[in-house]
PDB file of C-alpha atoms and ligand atoms in Angstrom:
ATOM      1  CA  UNK A   1      97.527 121.831 114.232  1.00  0.00           C
ATOM      2  CA  UNK A   2      99.652 118.794 114.947  1.00  0.00           C
ATOM      3  CA  UNK A   3      98.968 116.074 117.462  1.00  0.00           C
ATOM      4  CA  UNK A   4     102.313 116.439 119.227  1.00  0.00           C
ATOM      5  CA  UNK A   5     105.641 118.291 119.239  1.00  0.00           C
ATOM      6  CA  UNK A   6     108.074 118.149 116.313  1.00  0.00           C
ATOM      7  CA  UNK A   7     111.780 117.840 117.077  1.00  0.00           C
ATOM      8  CA  UNK A   8     114.221 118.533 114.239  1.00  0.00           C
ATOM      9  CA  UNK A   9     117.672 116.914 114.458  1.00  0.00           C
ATOM     10  CA  UNK A  10     120.018 118.123 111.712  1.00  0.00           C
ATOM     11  CA  UNK A  11     123.761 118.009 111.142  1.00  0.00           C
ATOM     12  CA  UNK A  12     126.594 116.634 108.996  1.00  0.00           C
ATOM     13  CA  UNK A  13     127.325 112.992 108.175  1.00  0.00           C
ATOM     14  CA  UNK A  14     127.946 110.547 111.023  1.00  0.00           C
ATOM     15  CA  UNK A  15     127.582 113.173 113.746  1.00  0.00           C
ATOM     16  CA  UNK A  16     125.238 110.925 115.735  1.00  0.00           C
ATOM     17  CA  UNK A  17     121.907 112.386 114.577  1.00  0.00           C
ATOM     18  CA  UNK A  18     120.163 109.055 114.161  1.00  0.00           C
ATOM     19  CA  UNK A  19     121.458 107.654 117.437  1.00  0.00           C
ATOM     20  CA  UNK A  20     120.222 110.734 119.294  1.00  0.00           C
ATOM     21  CA  UNK A  21     116.918 111.099 117.407  1.00  0.00           C
ATOM     22  CA  UNK A  22     115.975 107.465 118.016  1.00  0.00           C
ATOM     23  CA  UNK A  23     116.718 107.771 121.734  1.00  0.00           C
ATOM     24  CA  UNK A  24     114.863 111.085 122.023  1.00  0.00           C
ATOM     25  CA  UNK A  25     111.848 109.547 120.319  1.00  0.00           C
ATOM     26  CA  UNK A  26     111.775 106.619 122.696  1.00  0.00           C
ATOM     27  CA  UNK A  27     112.314 108.848 125.765  1.00  0.00           C
ATOM     28  CA  UNK A  28     109.490 111.152 124.701  1.00  0.00           C
ATOM     29  CA  UNK A  29     107.276 108.447 123.190  1.00  0.00           C
ATOM     30  CA  UNK A  30     107.206 110.111 119.763  1.00  0.00           C
ATOM     31  CA  UNK A  31     107.428 108.571 116.275  1.00  0.00           C
ATOM     32  CA  UNK A  32     110.910 108.635 114.713  1.00  0.00           C
ATOM     33  CA  UNK A  33     111.795 109.182 111.049  1.00  0.00           C
ATOM     34  CA  UNK A  34     115.298 108.860 109.567  1.00  0.00           C
ATOM     35  CA  UNK A  35     114.835 111.141 106.547  1.00  0.00           C
ATOM     36  CA  UNK A  36     118.280 110.231 105.170  1.00  0.00           C
ATOM     37  CA  UNK A  37     116.811 106.813 104.411  1.00  0.00           C
ATOM     38  CA  UNK A  38     114.371 108.400 101.948  1.00  0.00           C
ATOM     39  CA  UNK A  39     117.256 109.867  99.927  1.00  0.00           C
ATOM     40  CA  UNK A  40     119.339 106.715 100.326  1.00  0.00           C
ATOM     41  CA  UNK A  41     116.426 104.618  99.034  1.00  0.00           C
ATOM     42  CA  UNK A  42     116.044 106.882  95.988  1.00  0.00           C
ATOM     43  CA  UNK A  43     119.809 106.663  95.418  1.00  0.00           C
ATOM     44  CA  UNK A  44     119.625 102.859  95.609  1.00  0.00           C
ATOM     45  CA  UNK A  45     116.747 102.703  93.090  1.00  0.00           C
ATOM     46  CA  UNK A  46     118.689 104.931  90.691  1.00  0.00           C
ATOM     47  CA  UNK A  47     121.831 102.777  90.999  1.00  0.00           C
ATOM     48  CA  UNK A  48     119.747  99.605  90.512  1.00  0.00           C
ATOM     49  CA  UNK A  49     118.324 101.076  87.322  1.00  0.00           C
ATOM     50  CA  UNK A  50     121.873 101.682  86.069  1.00  0.00           C
ATOM     51  CA  UNK A  51     121.225 105.414  85.942  1.00  0.00           C
ATOM     52  CA  UNK A  52     123.722 108.149  86.796  1.00  0.00           C
ATOM     53  CA  UNK A  53     122.661 109.600  90.206  1.00  0.00           C
ATOM     54  CA  UNK A  54     123.356 113.075  88.847  1.00  0.00           C
ATOM     55  CA  UNK A  55     120.677 112.588  86.143  1.00  0.00           C
ATOM     56  CA  UNK A  56     117.055 113.643  86.865  1.00  0.00           C
ATOM     57  CA  UNK A  57     115.646 111.269  89.491  1.00  0.00           C
ATOM     58  CA  UNK A  58     112.247 112.780  90.274  1.00  0.00           C
ATOM     59  CA  UNK A  59     110.361 109.734  88.946  1.00  0.00           C
ATOM     60  CA  UNK A  60     112.224 107.469  91.349  1.00  0.00           C
ATOM     61  CA  UNK A  61     111.352 109.765  94.267  1.00  0.00           C
ATOM     62  CA  UNK A  62     107.682 109.888  93.240  1.00  0.00           C
ATOM     63  CA  UNK A  63     107.523 106.107  92.989  1.00  0.00           C
ATOM     64  CA  UNK A  64     109.276 105.551  96.338  1.00  0.00           C
ATOM     65  CA  UNK A  65     107.426 103.083  98.590  1.00  0.00           C
ATOM     66  CA  UNK A  66     107.809 102.455 102.321  1.00  0.00           C
ATOM     67  CA  UNK A  67     109.408  99.031 101.589  1.00  0.00           C
ATOM     68  CA  UNK A  68     112.194 100.735  99.627  1.00  0.00           C
ATOM     69  CA  UNK A  69     113.418 102.435 102.806  1.00  0.00           C
ATOM     70  CA  UNK A  70     113.486  99.128 104.704  1.00  0.00           C
ATOM     71  CA  UNK A  71     115.841  97.368 102.302  1.00  0.00           C
ATOM     72  CA  UNK A  72     119.222  96.118 103.446  1.00  0.00           C
ATOM     73  CA  UNK A  73     122.356  97.698 102.026  1.00  0.00           C
ATOM     74  CA  UNK A  74     121.256 101.341 102.253  1.00  0.00           C
ATOM     75  CA  UNK A  75     124.063 102.193 104.704  1.00  0.00           C
ATOM     76  CA  UNK A  76     126.979 101.907 102.277  1.00  0.00           C
ATOM     77  CA  UNK A  77     129.189 104.803 101.169  1.00  0.00           C
ATOM     78  CA  UNK A  78     128.223 104.172  97.541  1.00  0.00           C
ATOM     79  CA  UNK A  79     124.538 104.625  98.384  1.00  0.00           C
ATOM     80  CA  UNK A  80     125.312 107.674 100.549  1.00  0.00           C
ATOM     81  CA  UNK A  81     127.089 109.337  97.612  1.00  0.00           C
ATOM     82  CA  UNK A  82     124.185 108.561  95.285  1.00  0.00           C
ATOM     83  CA  UNK A  83     121.775 109.882  97.948  1.00  0.00           C
ATOM     84  CA  UNK A  84     123.670 113.162  98.139  1.00  0.00           C
ATOM     85  CA  UNK A  85     123.540 113.549  94.343  1.00  0.00           C
ATOM     86  CA  UNK A  86     119.802 112.896  94.054  1.00  0.00           C
ATOM     87  CA  UNK A  87     119.202 115.052  97.168  1.00  0.00           C
ATOM     88  CA  UNK A  88     120.660 118.076  95.384  1.00  0.00           C
ATOM     89  CA  UNK A  89     117.798 117.932  92.853  1.00  0.00           C
ATOM     90  CA  UNK A  90     114.915 120.281  93.789  1.00  0.00           C
ATOM     91  CA  UNK A  91     112.338 118.004  92.135  1.00  0.00           C
ATOM     92  CA  UNK A  92     113.495 115.035  94.208  1.00  0.00           C
ATOM     93  CA  UNK A  93     113.276 117.069  97.421  1.00  0.00           C
ATOM     94  CA  UNK A  94     109.785 118.370  96.537  1.00  0.00           C
ATOM     95  CA  UNK A  95     108.574 114.833  95.923  1.00  0.00           C
ATOM     96  CA  UNK A  96     109.572 113.859  99.486  1.00  0.00           C
ATOM     97  CA  UNK A  97     108.310 116.902 101.406  1.00  0.00           C
ATOM     98  CA  UNK A  98     104.737 115.717 101.964  1.00  0.00           C
ATOM     99  CA  UNK A  99     105.804 112.281 103.193  1.00  0.00           C
ATOM    100  CA  UNK A 100     107.926 113.957 105.867  1.00  0.00           C
ATOM    101  CA  UNK A 101     105.275 116.476 106.935  1.00  0.00           C
ATOM    102  CA  UNK A 102     102.513 113.877 107.031  1.00  0.00           C
ATOM    103  CA  UNK A 103     104.676 111.618 109.188  1.00  0.00           C
ATOM    104  CA  UNK A 104     104.463 114.039 112.131  1.00  0.00           C
ATOM    105  CA  UNK A 105     100.883 115.178 111.575  1.00  0.00           C
ATOM    106  CA  UNK A 106      99.066 112.848 113.925  1.00  0.00           C
ATOM    107  CA  UNK A 107     101.368 112.547 116.940  1.00  0.00           C
ATOM    108  CA  UNK A 108     104.306 114.886 116.231  1.00  0.00           C
ATOM    109  CA  UNK A 109     107.701 113.241 115.850  1.00  0.00           C
ATOM    110  CA  UNK A 110     111.469 113.329 115.892  1.00  0.00           C
ATOM    111  CA  UNK A 111     113.010 113.632 112.417  1.00  0.00           C
ATOM    112  CA  UNK A 112     116.707 113.617 111.602  1.00  0.00           C
ATOM    113  CA  UNK A 113     118.309 114.879 108.400  1.00  0.00           C
ATOM    114  CA  UNK A 114     119.813 118.041 106.936  1.00  0.00           C
ATOM    115  CA  UNK A 115     116.906 120.439 106.339  1.00  0.00           C
ATOM    116  CA  UNK A 116     114.303 119.437 108.928  1.00  0.00           C
ATOM    117  CA  UNK A 117     114.540 122.633 110.977  1.00  0.00           C
ATOM    118  CA  UNK A 118     115.085 124.905 107.979  1.00  0.00           C
ATOM    119  CA  UNK A 119     112.805 123.590 105.197  1.00  0.00           C
ATOM    120  CA  UNK A 120     110.564 120.701 106.280  1.00  0.00           C
ATOM    121  CA  UNK A 121     109.476 122.047 109.678  1.00  0.00           C
ATOM    122  CA  UNK A 122     110.598 125.689 109.978  1.00  0.00           C
ATOM    123  CA  UNK A 123     108.095 125.835 112.883  1.00  0.00           C
ATOM    124  CA  UNK A 124     109.513 122.787 114.722  1.00  0.00           C
ATOM    125  CA  UNK A 125     109.115 122.982 118.502  1.00  0.00           C
ATOM    126  CA  UNK A 126     112.754 122.053 119.111  1.00  0.00           C
ATOM    127  CA  UNK A 127     115.674 122.290 116.677  1.00  0.00           C
ATOM    128  CA  UNK A 128     118.979 120.619 117.382  1.00  0.00           C
ATOM    129  CA  UNK A 129     122.080 120.773 115.198  1.00  0.00           C
ATOM    130  CA  UNK A 130     124.375 117.875 116.088  1.00  0.00           C
ATOM    131  CA  UNK A 131     127.971 118.149 114.995  1.00  0.00           C
ATOM    132  CA  UNK A 132     131.576 117.030 115.599  1.00  0.00           C
ATOM    133  CA  UNK A 133     134.930 117.445 113.854  1.00  0.00           C
ATOM    134  CA  UNK A 134     135.457 115.526 110.593  1.00  0.00           C
ATOM    135  CA  UNK A 135     138.036 113.275 112.321  1.00  0.00           C
ATOM    136  CA  UNK A 136     135.595 112.337 115.078  1.00  0.00           C
ATOM    137  CA  UNK A 137     132.798 111.670 112.640  1.00  0.00           C
ATOM    138  CA  UNK A 138     134.993 109.593 110.327  1.00  0.00           C
ATOM    139  CA  UNK A 139     136.101 107.465 113.275  1.00  0.00           C
ATOM    140  CA  UNK A 140     132.492 107.007 114.408  1.00  0.00           C
ATOM    141  CA  UNK A 141     131.384 105.819 110.975  1.00  0.00           C
ATOM    142  CA  UNK A 142     134.517 103.626 110.683  1.00  0.00           C
ATOM    143  CA  UNK A 143     133.749 101.861 113.967  1.00  0.00           C
ATOM    144  CA  UNK A 144     130.053 101.667 113.107  1.00  0.00           C
ATOM    145  CA  UNK A 145     131.009  99.777 109.925  1.00  0.00           C
ATOM    146  CA  UNK A 146     132.890  97.227 112.001  1.00  0.00           C
ATOM    147  CA  UNK A 147     136.352  98.429 111.016  1.00  0.00           C
ATOM    148  CA  UNK A 148     139.266  98.065 113.440  1.00  0.00           C
ATOM    149  CA  UNK A 149     141.360 101.272 113.529  1.00  0.00           C
ATOM    150  CA  UNK A 150     144.442  99.205 114.454  1.00  0.00           C
ATOM    151  CA  UNK A 151     144.134  96.772 111.537  1.00  0.00           C
ATOM    152  CA  UNK A 152     146.509  96.669 108.558  1.00  0.00           C
ATOM    153  CA  UNK A 153     145.896  99.639 106.252  1.00  0.00           C
ATOM    154  CA  UNK A 154     143.290 101.110 108.602  1.00  0.00           C
ATOM    155  CA  UNK A 155     144.898 104.568 108.707  1.00  0.00           C
ATOM    156  CA  UNK A 156     144.517 104.981 104.934  1.00  0.00           C
ATOM    157  CA  UNK A 157     140.938 103.688 104.976  1.00  0.00           C
ATOM    158  CA  UNK A 158     140.088 106.052 107.840  1.00  0.00           C
ATOM    159  CA  UNK A 159     141.585 108.987 105.940  1.00  0.00           C
ATOM    160  CA  UNK A 160     139.555 107.999 102.858  1.00  0.00           C
ATOM    161  CA  UNK A 161     136.425 107.835 105.021  1.00  0.00           C
ATOM    162  CA  UNK A 162     137.089 111.326 106.338  1.00  0.00           C
ATOM    163  CA  UNK A 163     137.610 112.691 102.814  1.00  0.00           C
ATOM    164  CA  UNK A 164     134.392 110.996 101.682  1.00  0.00           C
ATOM    165  CA  UNK A 165     132.338 112.491 104.536  1.00  0.00           C
ATOM    166  CA  UNK A 166     133.809 115.937 103.967  1.00  0.00           C
ATOM    167  CA  UNK A 167     133.042 115.828 100.237  1.00  0.00           C
ATOM    168  CA  UNK A 168     129.434 114.875 101.012  1.00  0.00           C
ATOM    169  CA  UNK A 169     129.138 117.585 103.702  1.00  0.00           C
ATOM    170  CA  UNK A 170     130.473 120.191 101.265  1.00  0.00           C
ATOM    171  CA  UNK A 171     127.947 119.119  98.612  1.00  0.00           C
ATOM    172  CA  UNK A 172     125.087 119.061 101.139  1.00  0.00           C
ATOM    173  CA  UNK A 173     125.979 122.486 102.545  1.00  0.00           C
ATOM    174  CA  UNK A 174     126.762 124.059  99.184  1.00  0.00           C
ATOM    175  CA  UNK A 175     123.733 123.047  97.128  1.00  0.00           C
ATOM    176  CA  UNK A 176     120.980 125.518  96.144  1.00  0.00           C
ATOM    177  CA  UNK A 177     118.065 123.327  97.236  1.00  0.00           C
ATOM    178  CA  UNK A 178     117.556 123.195 101.020  1.00  0.00           C
ATOM    179  CA  UNK A 179     121.257 123.184 101.889  1.00  0.00           C
ATOM    180  CA  UNK A 180     122.401 121.845 105.245  1.00  0.00           C
ATOM    181  CA  UNK A 181     122.669 124.874 107.534  1.00  0.00           C
ATOM    182  CA  UNK A 182     122.114 125.717 111.179  1.00  0.00           C
ATOM    183  CA  UNK A 183     118.597 127.138 111.617  1.00  0.00           C
ATOM    184  CA  UNK A 184     118.590 130.537 113.329  1.00  0.00           C
ATOM    185  CA  UNK A 185     116.708 129.115 116.311  1.00  0.00           C
ATOM    186  CA  UNK A 186     118.592 125.800 116.540  1.00  0.00           C
ATOM    187  CA  UNK A 187     120.683 124.713 119.514  1.00  0.00           C
ATOM    188  CA  UNK A 188     124.079 123.444 118.341  1.00  0.00           C
ATOM    189  CA  UNK A 189     125.532 120.481 120.238  1.00  0.00           C
ATOM    190  CA  UNK A 190     129.256 119.882 119.663  1.00  0.00           C
ATOM    191  CA  UNK A 191     129.705 116.196 120.415  1.00  0.00           C
ATOM    192  CA  UNK A 192     133.474 115.563 120.014  1.00  0.00           C
ATOM    193  CA  UNK A 193     133.985 114.977 123.712  1.00  0.00           C
ATOM    194  CA  UNK A 194     130.494 113.680 124.519  1.00  0.00           C
ATOM    195  CA  UNK A 195     129.264 110.101 124.752  1.00  0.00           C
ATOM    196  CA  UNK A 196     125.925 109.231 123.140  1.00  0.00           C
ATOM    197  CA  UNK A 197     124.432 109.233 126.669  1.00  0.00           C
ATOM    198  CA  UNK A 198     125.803 112.707 127.362  1.00  0.00           C
ATOM    199  CA  UNK A 199     124.396 114.004 124.062  1.00  0.00           C
ATOM    200  CA  UNK A 200     120.982 112.590 124.962  1.00  0.00           C
ATOM    201  CA  UNK A 201     121.102 114.229 128.399  1.00  0.00           C
ATOM    202  CA  UNK A 202     121.998 117.590 126.859  1.00  0.00           C
ATOM    203  CA  UNK A 203     119.280 117.264 124.212  1.00  0.00           C
ATOM    204  CA  UNK A 204     116.663 116.370 126.841  1.00  0.00           C
ATOM    205  CA  UNK A 205     117.686 119.438 128.803  1.00  0.00           C
ATOM    206  CA  UNK A 206     117.050 121.594 125.708  1.00  0.00           C
ATOM    207  CA  UNK A 207     113.744 119.841 125.085  1.00  0.00           C
ATOM    208  CA  UNK A 208     112.555 120.493 128.647  1.00  0.00           C
ATOM    209  CA  UNK A 209     113.568 124.118 128.350  1.00  0.00           C
ATOM    210  CA  UNK A 210     111.703 124.539 125.067  1.00  0.00           C
ATOM    211  CA  UNK A 211     108.628 122.419 125.717  1.00  0.00           C
ATOM    212  CA  UNK A 212     108.226 122.780 129.471  1.00  0.00           C
ATOM    213  CA  UNK A 213     108.810 120.113 132.089  1.00  0.00           C
ATOM    214  CA  UNK A 214     105.439 118.387 131.701  1.00  0.00           C
ATOM    215  CA  UNK A 215     106.400 116.819 128.371  1.00  0.00           C
ATOM    216  CA  UNK A 216     109.856 115.519 129.219  1.00  0.00           C
TER     217      UNK A 216
HETATM  218  O1  CDP B   1     122.821 109.634 111.933  1.00  0.00           O
HETATM  219  P1  CDP B   1     124.269 110.039 111.824  1.00  0.00           P
HETATM  220  O2  CDP B   1     124.859 109.696 110.505  1.00  0.00           O
HETATM  221  O3  CDP B   1     124.495 111.489 112.170  1.00  0.00           O
HETATM  222  O4  CDP B   1     125.110 109.233 112.938  1.00  0.00           O
HETATM  223  P2  CDP B   1     124.778 107.846 113.671  1.00  0.00           P
HETATM  224  O5  CDP B   1     124.686 106.781 112.657  1.00  0.00           O
HETATM  225  O6  CDP B   1     123.644 108.036 114.625  1.00  0.00           O
HETATM  226  O7  CDP B   1     126.073 107.692 114.614  1.00  0.00           O
HETATM  227  C1  CDP B   1     127.314 107.302 114.123  1.00  0.00           C
HETATM  228  C2  CDP B   1     128.022 106.486 115.199  1.00  0.00           C
HETATM  229  O8  CDP B   1     128.507 107.360 116.221  1.00  0.00           O
HETATM  230  C3  CDP B   1     127.169 105.436 115.911  1.00  0.00           C
HETATM  231  O9  CDP B   1     127.868 104.213 115.909  1.00  0.00           O
HETATM  232  C4  CDP B   1     127.016 105.978 117.316  1.00  0.00           C
HETATM  233  O10 CDP B   1     126.946 104.961 118.283  1.00  0.00           O
HETATM  234  C5  CDP B   1     128.301 106.787 117.492  1.00  0.00           C
HETATM  235  N1  CDP B   1     128.272 107.884 118.479  1.00  0.00           N
HETATM  236  C6  CDP B   1     127.210 108.743 118.629  1.00  0.00           C
HETATM  237  O11 CDP B   1     126.191 108.588 117.936  1.00  0.00           O
HETATM  238  N2  CDP B   1     127.241 109.797 119.519  1.00  0.00           N
HETATM  239  C7  CDP B   1     128.323 109.993 120.263  1.00  0.00           C
HETATM  240  N3  CDP B   1     128.347 111.015 121.089  1.00  0.00           N
HETATM  241  C8  CDP B   1     129.409 109.135 120.129  1.00  0.00           C
HETATM  242  C9  CDP B   1     129.369 108.103 119.217  1.00  0.00           C
HETATM  243  O1  CDP B   2     124.029 108.888 108.058  1.00  0.00           O
HETATM  244  P1  CDP B   2     124.613 110.033 107.246  1.00  0.00           P
HETATM  245  O2  CDP B   2     124.592 111.297 108.037  1.00  0.00           O
HETATM  246  O3  CDP B   2     125.943 109.693 106.666  1.00  0.00           O
HETATM  247  O4  CDP B   2     123.658 110.229 105.967  1.00  0.00           O
HETATM  248  P2  CDP B   2     122.071 110.313 105.865  1.00  0.00           P
HETATM  249  O5  CDP B   2     121.512 111.149 106.951  1.00  0.00           O
HETATM  250  O6  CDP B   2     121.502 108.943 105.711  1.00  0.00           O
HETATM  251  O7  CDP B   2     121.887 111.119 104.498  1.00  0.00           O
HETATM  252  C1  CDP B   2     122.388 110.684 103.258  1.00  0.00           C
HETATM  253  C2  CDP B   2     122.341 111.863 102.308  1.00  0.00           C
HETATM  254  O8  CDP B   2     120.966 112.208 102.078  1.00  0.00           O
HETATM  255  C3  CDP B   2     122.991 113.144 102.820  1.00  0.00           C
HETATM  256  O9  CDP B   2     124.367 113.221 102.510  1.00  0.00           O
HETATM  257  C4  CDP B   2     122.177 114.229 102.124  1.00  0.00           C
HETATM  258  O10 CDP B   2     122.686 114.512 100.827  1.00  0.00           O
HETATM  259  C5  CDP B   2     120.805 113.608 101.948  1.00  0.00           C
HETATM  260  N1  CDP B   2     119.816 114.113 102.902  1.00  0.00           N
HETATM  261  C6  CDP B   2     119.239 115.335 102.636  1.00  0.00           C
HETATM  262  O11 CDP B   2     119.593 115.989 101.674  1.00  0.00           O
HETATM  263  N2  CDP B   2     118.255 115.804 103.445  1.00  0.00           N
HETATM  264  C7  CDP B   2     117.848 115.126 104.513  1.00  0.00           C
HETATM  265  N3  CDP B   2     116.868 115.611 105.272  1.00  0.00           N
HETATM  266  C8  CDP B   2     118.453 113.887 104.832  1.00  0.00           C
HETATM  267  C9  CDP B   2     119.453 113.418 104.005  1.00  0.00           C
END
């Protein structure tokens, strides 16, 4: 048995999973793990080694150290694309399963990713699937990267961002190994018209309903 509840936060790129998961963890006093960083760190190591991210990357995943996930420069589109390619490899995913399960063993936790509620913790206490339209998500990531939507050439860069996110979503949803999908018992939150505060409020409502009022 685990020392606390596990909350799974899954969904497509730039939906606001990390923002929500971090805030849920601090509201509920639970540890938080951004599992995308594990795949991004493996992608970074592969790129650094000059290897094609589509080539077998299991060794990089096995050798992954905590410091690798704390490096700067993991939030770029190049690293995200490499992450998605290594993440499609079953051997890479297997190498990272125990790290994720162990993380929540002692005190429970909030984990965000693609397969937390379906593959890593099919028995999670609460499963949330956070989503928004591709246009909303592209704009969120664009602003997050410090881009100004009114700047010269911004419309083309925003369109390229949207295409990039959609290509990654399609790969993540279409792969054989732990594809991104809505778990049968997940609550879907459509966030197009919701602020980050409103998403948190809705998620906390679901948490209270699932865990009982004493915990939240
Ligand atoms: O983790 P994920 O890639 O799903 O998204 P994120 O990095 O947490 O969020 C992307 C951006 O959307 C951040 O700049 C958030 O502040 C913003 N945002 C949000 O998370 N939720 C909303 N409802 C609106 C905006
Ligand atoms: O922040 P964003 O949603 O753009 O990406 P991320 O959550 O950091 O994940 C980067 C990539 O890692 C995704 O496109 C997936 O291919 C992969 N990933 C995964 O396969 N399983 C997870 N649990 C988390 C991420």
